[in-house]
mmCIF file of C-alpha atoms in Angstrom:
data_model
loop_
_atom_site.group_PDB
_atom_site.id
_atom_site.type_symbol
_atom_site.label_atom_id
_atom_site.label_comp_id
_atom_site.label_asym_id
_atom_site.label_seq_id
_atom_site.Cartn_x
_atom_site.Cartn_y
_atom_site.Cartn_z
ATOM 1 C CA UNK A 37 186.507 154.180 91.434
ATOM 2 C CA UNK A 38 185.754 152.211 88.634
ATOM 3 C CA UNK A 39 182.115 151.014 88.242
ATOM 4 C CA UNK A 40 181.626 147.477 88.545
ATOM 5 C CA UNK A 41 179.660 146.935 85.566
ATOM 6 C CA UNK A 42 182.543 148.042 83.721
ATOM 7 C CA UNK A 43 184.257 144.872 84.288
ATOM 8 C CA UNK A 44 182.060 143.145 81.779
ATOM 9 C CA UNK A 45 183.563 145.258 78.921
ATOM 10 C CA UNK A 46 186.765 143.215 77.303
ATOM 11 C CA UNK A 47 185.374 139.502 78.690
ATOM 12 C CA UNK A 48 184.688 138.245 74.954
ATOM 13 C CA UNK A 49 181.080 137.527 75.876
ATOM 14 C CA UNK A 50 178.383 138.167 73.075
ATOM 15 C CA UNK A 51 175.320 138.784 75.203
ATOM 16 C CA UNK A 52 174.496 139.841 78.401
ATOM 17 C CA UNK A 53 171.420 138.969 80.320
ATOM 18 C CA UNK A 54 169.884 141.048 83.224
ATOM 19 C CA UNK A 55 167.279 140.002 85.908
ATOM 20 C CA UNK A 56 166.116 142.365 88.428
ATOM 21 C CA UNK A 57 169.437 144.237 88.386
ATOM 22 C CA UNK A 58 168.239 147.497 90.005
ATOM 23 C CA UNK A 59 170.549 149.621 88.330
ATOM 24 C CA UNK A 60 170.743 151.513 84.886
ATOM 25 C CA UNK A 61 173.500 150.344 82.391
ATOM 26 C CA UNK A 62 175.614 153.221 80.912
ATOM 27 C CA UNK A 63 175.889 153.144 76.988
ATOM 28 C CA UNK A 64 179.488 152.953 76.742
ATOM 29 C CA UNK A 65 178.906 149.575 78.425
ATOM 30 C CA UNK A 66 175.937 148.572 75.927
ATOM 31 C CA UNK A 67 178.110 149.704 73.038
ATOM 32 C CA UNK A 68 180.579 146.907 73.538
ATOM 33 C CA UNK A 69 178.077 144.433 75.173
ATOM 34 C CA UNK A 70 174.452 144.047 74.081
ATOM 35 C CA UNK A 71 172.161 143.045 76.660
ATOM 36 C CA UNK A 72 168.567 141.548 77.109
ATOM 37 C CA UNK A 73 166.747 141.941 80.465
ATOM 38 C CA UNK A 74 163.844 139.707 81.926
ATOM 39 C CA UNK A 75 161.294 142.022 83.004
ATOM 40 C CA UNK A 76 158.388 140.547 85.153
ATOM 41 C CA UNK A 77 155.313 142.498 83.648
ATOM 42 C CA UNK A 78 153.701 143.106 80.292
ATOM 43 C CA UNK A 79 155.770 146.425 79.081
ATOM 44 C CA UNK A 80 155.109 149.141 79.054
ATOM 45 C CA UNK A 81 153.191 148.402 82.328
ATOM 46 C CA UNK A 82 154.944 148.407 85.356
ATOM 47 C CA UNK A 83 158.249 149.804 84.205
ATOM 48 C CA UNK A 84 160.813 149.890 87.447
ATOM 49 C CA UNK A 85 161.568 148.407 90.537
ATOM 50 C CA UNK A 86 158.666 146.674 91.937
ATOM 51 C CA UNK A 87 156.509 145.478 88.787
ATOM 52 C CA UNK A 88 154.802 142.450 90.953
ATOM 53 C CA UNK A 89 153.721 144.377 93.852
ATOM 54 C CA UNK A 90 152.496 147.106 91.795
ATOM 55 C CA UNK A 91 150.604 144.599 89.744
ATOM 56 C CA UNK A 92 148.884 143.371 92.792
ATOM 57 C CA UNK A 93 148.177 146.647 94.537
ATOM 58 C CA UNK A 94 146.442 147.697 91.250
ATOM 59 C CA UNK A 95 144.136 144.735 91.262
ATOM 60 C CA UNK A 96 145.601 143.680 87.715
ATOM 61 C CA UNK A 97 144.001 140.548 86.811
ATOM 62 C CA UNK A 98 147.333 139.386 84.464
ATOM 63 C CA UNK A 99 150.853 140.277 84.338
ATOM 64 C CA UNK A 100 153.807 138.500 82.506
ATOM 65 C CA UNK A 101 157.267 138.151 81.460
ATOM 66 C CA UNK A 102 158.945 140.142 78.535
ATOM 67 C CA UNK A 103 162.481 139.954 77.174
ATOM 68 C CA UNK A 104 163.707 143.144 75.972
ATOM 69 C CA UNK A 105 166.761 144.726 74.478
ATOM 70 C CA UNK A 106 168.426 146.723 77.281
ATOM 71 C CA UNK A 107 168.543 150.372 76.904
ATOM 72 C CA UNK A 108 169.920 153.173 79.100
ATOM 73 C CA UNK A 109 166.368 154.277 79.765
ATOM 74 C CA UNK A 110 164.266 152.550 82.343
ATOM 75 C CA UNK A 111 162.838 149.364 80.927
ATOM 76 C CA UNK A 112 162.309 151.406 77.709
ATOM 77 C CA UNK A 113 163.877 148.761 75.251
ATOM 78 C CA UNK A 114 162.090 147.124 72.608
ATOM 79 C CA UNK A 115 160.779 143.148 73.389
ATOM 80 C CA UNK A 116 161.821 140.157 71.811
ATOM 81 C CA UNK A 117 158.915 137.998 73.333
ATOM 82 C CA UNK A 118 156.600 137.988 75.925
ATOM 83 C CA UNK A 119 154.346 135.190 78.277
ATOM 84 C CA UNK A 120 151.276 136.118 79.763
ATOM 85 C CA UNK A 121 150.083 134.865 83.282
ATOM 86 C CA UNK A 122 146.853 135.200 85.091
ATOM 87 C CA UNK A 123 147.123 136.643 88.585
ATOM 88 C CA UNK A 124 145.325 133.961 90.942
ATOM 89 C CA UNK A 125 142.636 135.908 93.455
ATOM 90 C CA UNK A 126 144.468 135.101 96.447
ATOM 91 C CA UNK A 127 148.165 134.861 95.026
ATOM 92 C CA UNK A 128 150.686 136.692 97.152
ATOM 93 C CA UNK A 129 153.804 138.719 95.448
ATOM 94 C CA UNK A 130 155.850 136.012 96.511
ATOM 95 C CA UNK A 131 154.075 133.067 95.174
ATOM 96 C CA UNK A 132 153.287 134.943 91.804
ATOM 97 C CA UNK A 133 157.000 136.008 91.664
ATOM 98 C CA UNK A 134 157.848 132.342 91.475
ATOM 99 C CA UNK A 135 155.729 131.537 88.819
ATOM 100 C CA UNK A 136 157.182 134.471 86.604
ATOM 101 C CA UNK A 137 160.779 133.225 87.590
ATOM 102 C CA UNK A 138 159.822 129.985 85.817
ATOM 103 C CA UNK A 139 158.083 131.480 82.622
ATOM 104 C CA UNK A 140 161.079 133.699 82.138
ATOM 105 C CA UNK A 141 163.385 130.883 82.632
ATOM 106 C CA UNK A 142 161.679 129.353 79.983
ATOM 107 C CA UNK A 143 161.080 132.214 77.820
ATOM 108 C CA UNK A 144 164.995 133.116 77.796
ATOM 109 C CA UNK A 145 166.255 129.517 77.050
ATOM 110 C CA UNK A 146 163.926 129.134 74.160
ATOM 111 C CA UNK A 147 164.702 132.661 72.817
ATOM 112 C CA UNK A 148 168.586 131.938 73.038
ATOM 113 C CA UNK A 149 168.153 128.320 71.727
ATOM 114 C CA UNK A 150 166.147 129.344 68.689
ATOM 115 C CA UNK A 151 167.509 132.986 68.446
ATOM 116 C CA UNK A 152 166.253 135.872 69.418
ATOM 117 C CA UNK A 153 163.492 137.150 67.685
ATOM 118 C CA UNK A 154 163.294 140.481 66.053
ATOM 119 C CA UNK A 155 162.324 143.067 68.957
ATOM 120 C CA UNK A 156 159.292 145.347 68.332
ATOM 121 C CA UNK A 157 158.823 148.811 69.953
ATOM 122 C CA UNK A 158 156.604 148.554 73.345
ATOM 123 C CA UNK A 159 153.117 149.724 72.707
ATOM 124 C CA UNK A 160 150.773 151.548 75.127
ATOM 125 C CA UNK A 161 150.831 154.096 78.032
ATOM 126 C CA UNK A 162 153.578 153.148 80.471
ATOM 127 C CA UNK A 163 152.901 152.983 84.310
ATOM 128 C CA UNK A 164 155.795 153.093 86.527
ATOM 129 C CA UNK A 165 156.784 150.499 89.385
ATOM 130 C CA UNK A 166 158.162 152.536 92.002
ATOM 131 C CA UNK A 167 160.083 150.888 94.849
ATOM 132 C CA UNK A 168 157.628 149.609 97.566
ATOM 133 C CA UNK A 169 157.896 152.289 100.934
ATOM 134 C CA UNK A 170 157.641 150.752 104.438
ATOM 135 C CA UNK A 171 154.869 153.174 104.819
ATOM 136 C CA UNK A 172 152.610 151.745 102.147
ATOM 137 C CA UNK A 173 152.487 148.352 103.924
ATOM 138 C CA UNK A 174 151.096 149.983 106.946
ATOM 139 C CA UNK A 175 147.285 148.979 106.973
ATOM 140 C CA UNK A 176 144.893 152.005 107.138
ATOM 141 C CA UNK A 177 141.719 150.562 108.278
ATOM 142 C CA UNK A 178 139.724 153.226 106.597
ATOM 143 C CA UNK A 179 140.747 151.911 103.158
ATOM 144 C CA UNK A 180 138.412 149.427 101.542
ATOM 145 C CA UNK A 181 138.817 145.824 102.612
ATOM 146 C CA UNK A 182 139.775 144.597 99.011
ATOM 147 C CA UNK A 183 142.543 147.179 99.046
ATOM 148 C CA UNK A 184 143.972 146.297 102.334
ATOM 149 C CA UNK A 185 143.818 142.476 101.228
ATOM 150 C CA UNK A 186 146.032 143.568 98.291
ATOM 151 C CA UNK A 187 148.511 144.941 100.709
ATOM 152 C CA UNK A 188 148.601 142.214 102.525
ATOM 153 C CA UNK A 189 149.390 140.027 99.633
ATOM 154 C CA UNK A 190 152.244 141.771 98.565
ATOM 155 C CA UNK A 191 154.064 140.905 101.845
ATOM 156 C CA UNK A 192 155.066 142.698 104.959
ATOM 157 C CA UNK A 193 151.618 144.173 105.986
ATOM 158 C CA UNK A 194 151.890 145.586 109.538
ATOM 159 C CA UNK A 195 149.471 147.421 111.916
ATOM 160 C CA UNK A 196 149.281 147.845 115.661
ATOM 161 C CA UNK A 197 147.350 146.620 118.669
ATOM 162 C CA UNK A 198 147.874 148.621 121.695
ATOM 163 C CA UNK A 199 150.795 150.120 120.425
ATOM 164 C CA UNK A 200 152.324 146.831 119.894
ATOM 165 C CA UNK A 201 153.468 145.908 115.776
ATOM 166 C CA UNK A 202 151.566 143.063 114.366
ATOM 167 C CA UNK A 203 152.301 141.699 110.951
ATOM 168 C CA UNK A 204 149.181 140.240 109.155
ATOM 169 C CA UNK A 205 150.507 137.411 106.996
ATOM 170 C CA UNK A 206 147.061 136.380 105.189
ATOM 171 C CA UNK A 207 143.716 137.961 104.880
ATOM 172 C CA UNK A 208 140.493 137.473 102.919
ATOM 173 C CA UNK A 209 138.267 140.187 101.879
ATOM 174 C CA UNK A 210 136.178 138.146 99.186
ATOM 175 C CA UNK A 211 134.978 135.264 101.139
ATOM 176 C CA UNK A 212 134.498 134.027 104.555
ATOM 177 C CA UNK A 213 136.237 131.156 105.768
ATOM 178 C CA UNK A 214 135.267 131.330 109.656
ATOM 179 C CA UNK A 215 138.762 130.528 110.514
ATOM 180 C CA UNK A 216 139.713 134.081 111.200
ATOM 181 C CA UNK A 217 138.687 137.387 113.229
ATOM 182 C CA UNK A 218 137.169 140.274 111.585
ATOM 183 C CA UNK A 219 138.193 143.587 111.420
ATOM 184 C CA UNK A 220 136.315 146.321 110.005
ATOM 185 C CA UNK A 221 137.635 148.570 107.274
ATOM 186 C CA UNK A 222 136.169 151.607 105.411
ATOM 187 C CA UNK A 223 133.515 149.356 103.497
ATOM 188 C CA UNK A 224 133.114 146.531 105.789
ATOM 189 C CA UNK A 225 135.191 143.776 107.247
ATOM 190 C CA UNK A 226 138.158 141.748 106.314
ATOM 191 C CA UNK A 227 138.955 138.440 107.896
ATOM 192 C CA UNK A 228 142.512 138.032 109.271
ATOM 193 C CA UNK A 229 143.797 134.558 108.661
ATOM 194 C CA UNK A 230 147.490 134.536 109.928
ATOM 195 C CA UNK A 231 149.601 137.151 111.967
ATOM 196 C CA UNK A 232 152.847 137.259 113.290
ATOM 197 C CA UNK A 233 153.264 139.384 116.549
ATOM 198 C CA UNK A 234 156.585 140.910 117.824
ATOM 199 C CA UNK A 235 159.294 138.255 118.336
ATOM 200 C CA UNK A 236 156.868 135.527 117.677
ATOM 201 C CA UNK A 237 156.117 133.004 114.742
ATOM 202 C CA UNK A 238 153.528 133.062 112.523
ATOM 203 C CA UNK A 239 150.356 131.847 114.060
ATOM 204 C CA UNK A 240 146.697 131.375 113.033
ATOM 205 C CA UNK A 241 144.673 134.962 113.850
ATOM 206 C CA UNK A 242 142.330 133.341 116.086
ATOM 207 C CA UNK A 243 144.698 131.938 118.083
ATOM 208 C CA UNK A 244 146.797 135.367 118.288
ATOM 209 C CA UNK A 245 143.309 136.734 119.329
ATOM 210 C CA UNK A 246 142.728 134.294 122.289
ATOM 211 C CA UNK A 247 146.352 134.926 123.529
ATOM 212 C CA UNK A 248 146.422 138.710 123.348
ATOM 213 C CA UNK A 249 142.643 138.726 124.659
ATOM 214 C CA UNK A 250 141.527 140.974 121.888
ATOM 215 C CA UNK A 251 137.600 141.219 121.424
ATOM 216 C CA UNK A 252 135.741 141.505 118.472
ATOM 217 C CA UNK A 253 135.210 145.160 117.734
ATOM 218 C CA UNK A 254 138.351 146.169 119.355
ATOM 219 C CA UNK A 255 140.210 148.578 116.969
ATOM 220 C CA UNK A 256 143.584 147.884 115.312
ATOM 221 C CA UNK A 257 146.191 150.809 114.560
ATOM 222 C CA UNK A 258 146.151 151.696 117.684
#
C-alpha cells in the first residue's frame, strides 16, 4: 500500500507546512515538495514528540516556536526563525500549547508573507522529547513536591486511594492557598486543589475529601 504522504507528490504545491505530524517524511517526497515544520520548542532543545510536556517536566523557564526546514532526521533541519515565550509558573501544558499555537501561526504567516528568512543551522546540545508514557503520569509521592506539581501541570496525572484511581487536575507546591488538601511528598507537602474520582466530574479536592471521608495524613498511592 502506497504511503499516504506520497499523495502530495504531483499536486503542484510549492511548499508544504507540517505541524505536529508525528512521522518522518522520506527524502523522495521532500525532493519534490520542500516543507517547513512549526515546532513547539527552541531547537535543538526538545526535538521530538512531546516538547511542551518535556519542557514543563524539566522545569524550563522558557520555550518557544521554531519554523524549520524539514529534513529526514527528527527535527534536525535549519531554522528560519523562532519566537521565545516564558513558561508561566502555574501554566499547564494545554494553556502553554494554546499560546504556542498563536505564536506559531503568527510566525508562519509573517515568514510566508515576507518570504522565508535564510535558514541557519541549529546550535547547542540537542535534547529529545520522547512521548509521555502513562506510567510517567502516575504520582510517586516519594518524589519532591515541585516535580509532582509539574506532572500535574502536564495533564493526566493520577494516583490511587483505597485502590480507586483518582486524577489530580490541579495542585500547588510553591504557595499555600488554603483551599485544598495537603499530601506529604518526598520533601514536604503539596496542596491538591482539583481532583476527579473515577466516573465523576472534576471537583474541588476539599469537597472530594469530605465525600470520601479522607483524613489528613491518610496516604495516597494505596
